[in-house]
Amino acid sequence: MLILTCPYCGVRADETELSPGGEAHLTRHGPGSSDDDFHGYLFTRENPRGVHFERWRHAYGCGKWFHAARDTMTLEVFGTYPAQTTEPPRDICDAITARHPGWNWRDFS
Amino acid sequence: MSDPVSALNGAEFHGLIDVADAGLTGMITLRGNLGAAKAKKAVKAVTGTAVPAVGEVLGSGETATAWMSPDELLLIVPYAEVAQRVAKAETALAGEHAMVVDVSDARAVLTVTGSDAREVMAKLCPVDLSPAAFGKGDFRRTRMAQIPAALWMTESDQFTVICFRSVADYAFALLKVAAQPGSAVGAF
């Protein structure tokens, strides 16, 4: 069972109250971009055994999108943060470093 | 013109606890920047309360203001006065980027009353409803089995539950099953 705290309403929401939105921090490459960039945006995803960043929506609650950092193997949640950002906040990276020294995920470490 | 009728049309169930249709309830959705002075003025004009904090419901009985999301409030007013109070809110919000909509007939309201009310609701919602975690003044949007619902406590042994009108029968049936006589768990 996965429990994430919605950063907007502060509710400790059960997984059944949320809907998953796939990988976080994707850069959108639309019309005019190179084929490689577009292919990457559309198809290339991380599939880590460990630290992962995801988008979730508090679908049965306030309805807002947010980001979550968690461990896919242990289901440990490092933190959640609002969707209006292109990179994870410092305190969440620090929490991950405390548990997984030397971690990296895409361009973040 | 035909008379307005609530979705459950006065249905009642008496089991472990009492489940009843709350009847016609005026509900107004207000969306916009809740921190704006005009939004505060509009809420004051419609329900007479302040803008509630996150996860809070203010007021009582027929008139209340509930926090739905960072940019949405639910204003509960007497059914007969909805149109008049929507107009009041629109006047107060003139020039502000905001939306005021009468949603009274899009939703159904039920009351769940009895000493085991917490237990019955806790069977259906993934919410900590222990007295220490949830009490009067708290407002929670969540799911009730398969459907979205919002709930808050109007008395120490009474919940008011809002769901969409189209699933009112389902909500009532759910509550009836969860409140079968002899189904007490004794969790709280």
Coordinates of N, CA and C in Angstrom, one line a residue, chain B residues 25 57-65 76-78 136 152-155 158 160:
Chain B
T25 N -30.7 20.7 -1.0 CA -29.7 21.5 -0.4 C -29.1 22.5 -1.4
V57 N -14.3 23.3 7.3 CA -15.6 23.8 7.0 C -16.1 24.7 8.1
L58 N -16.6 25.9 7.7 CA -17.1 26.9 8.6 C -18.6 27.0 8.5
G59 N -19.2 27.5 9.6 CA -20.6 27.6 9.6 C -21.3 26.3 10.1
S60 N -22.6 26.3 10.0 CA -23.3 25.1 10.5 C -24.7 25.1 9.9
G61 N -25.3 23.9 10.1 CA -26.7 23.7 9.6 C -26.8 24.0 8.2
E62 N -27.7 25.0 7.8 CA -28.1 25.2 6.5 C -27.1 26.1 5.7
T63 N -26.2 26.8 6.4 CA -25.3 27.7 5.8 C -23.9 27.4 6.2
A64 N -23.0 27.0 5.2 CA -21.7 26.7 5.5 C -20.7 26.9 4.3
T65 N -19.5 27.0 4.6 CA -18.5 27.2 3.6 C -17.4 26.1 3.8
I76 N -22.7 26.3 1.0 CA -23.9 25.6 1.3 C -25.0 26.6 1.8
V77 N -26.1 26.7 1.1 CA -27.1 27.7 1.5 C -28.5 27.1 1.3
P78 N -29.5 27.7 1.9 CA -30.9 27.2 1.7 C -31.2 27.1 0.2
K136 N -15.5 17.7 14.3 CA -16.3 18.8 13.8 C -15.4 19.9 13.2
W152 N -18.3 15.6 6.1 CA -17.9 16.4 7.3 C -18.9 16.1 8.4
M153 N -18.5 16.5 9.6 CA -19.4 16.1 10.8 C -20.2 17.4 11.1
T154 N -21.6 17.2 11.2 CA -22.4 18.3 11.5 C -22.7 18.2 13.0
E155 N -22.7 17.0 13.6 CA -22.8 16.8 15.0 C -21.8 15.8 15.4
Q158 N -22.9 12.7 13.8 CA -23.6 12.8 12.5 C -22.6 13.3 11.4
T160 N -22.4 14.5 7.3 CA -23.1 14.8 6.1 C -22.2 14.4 5.0

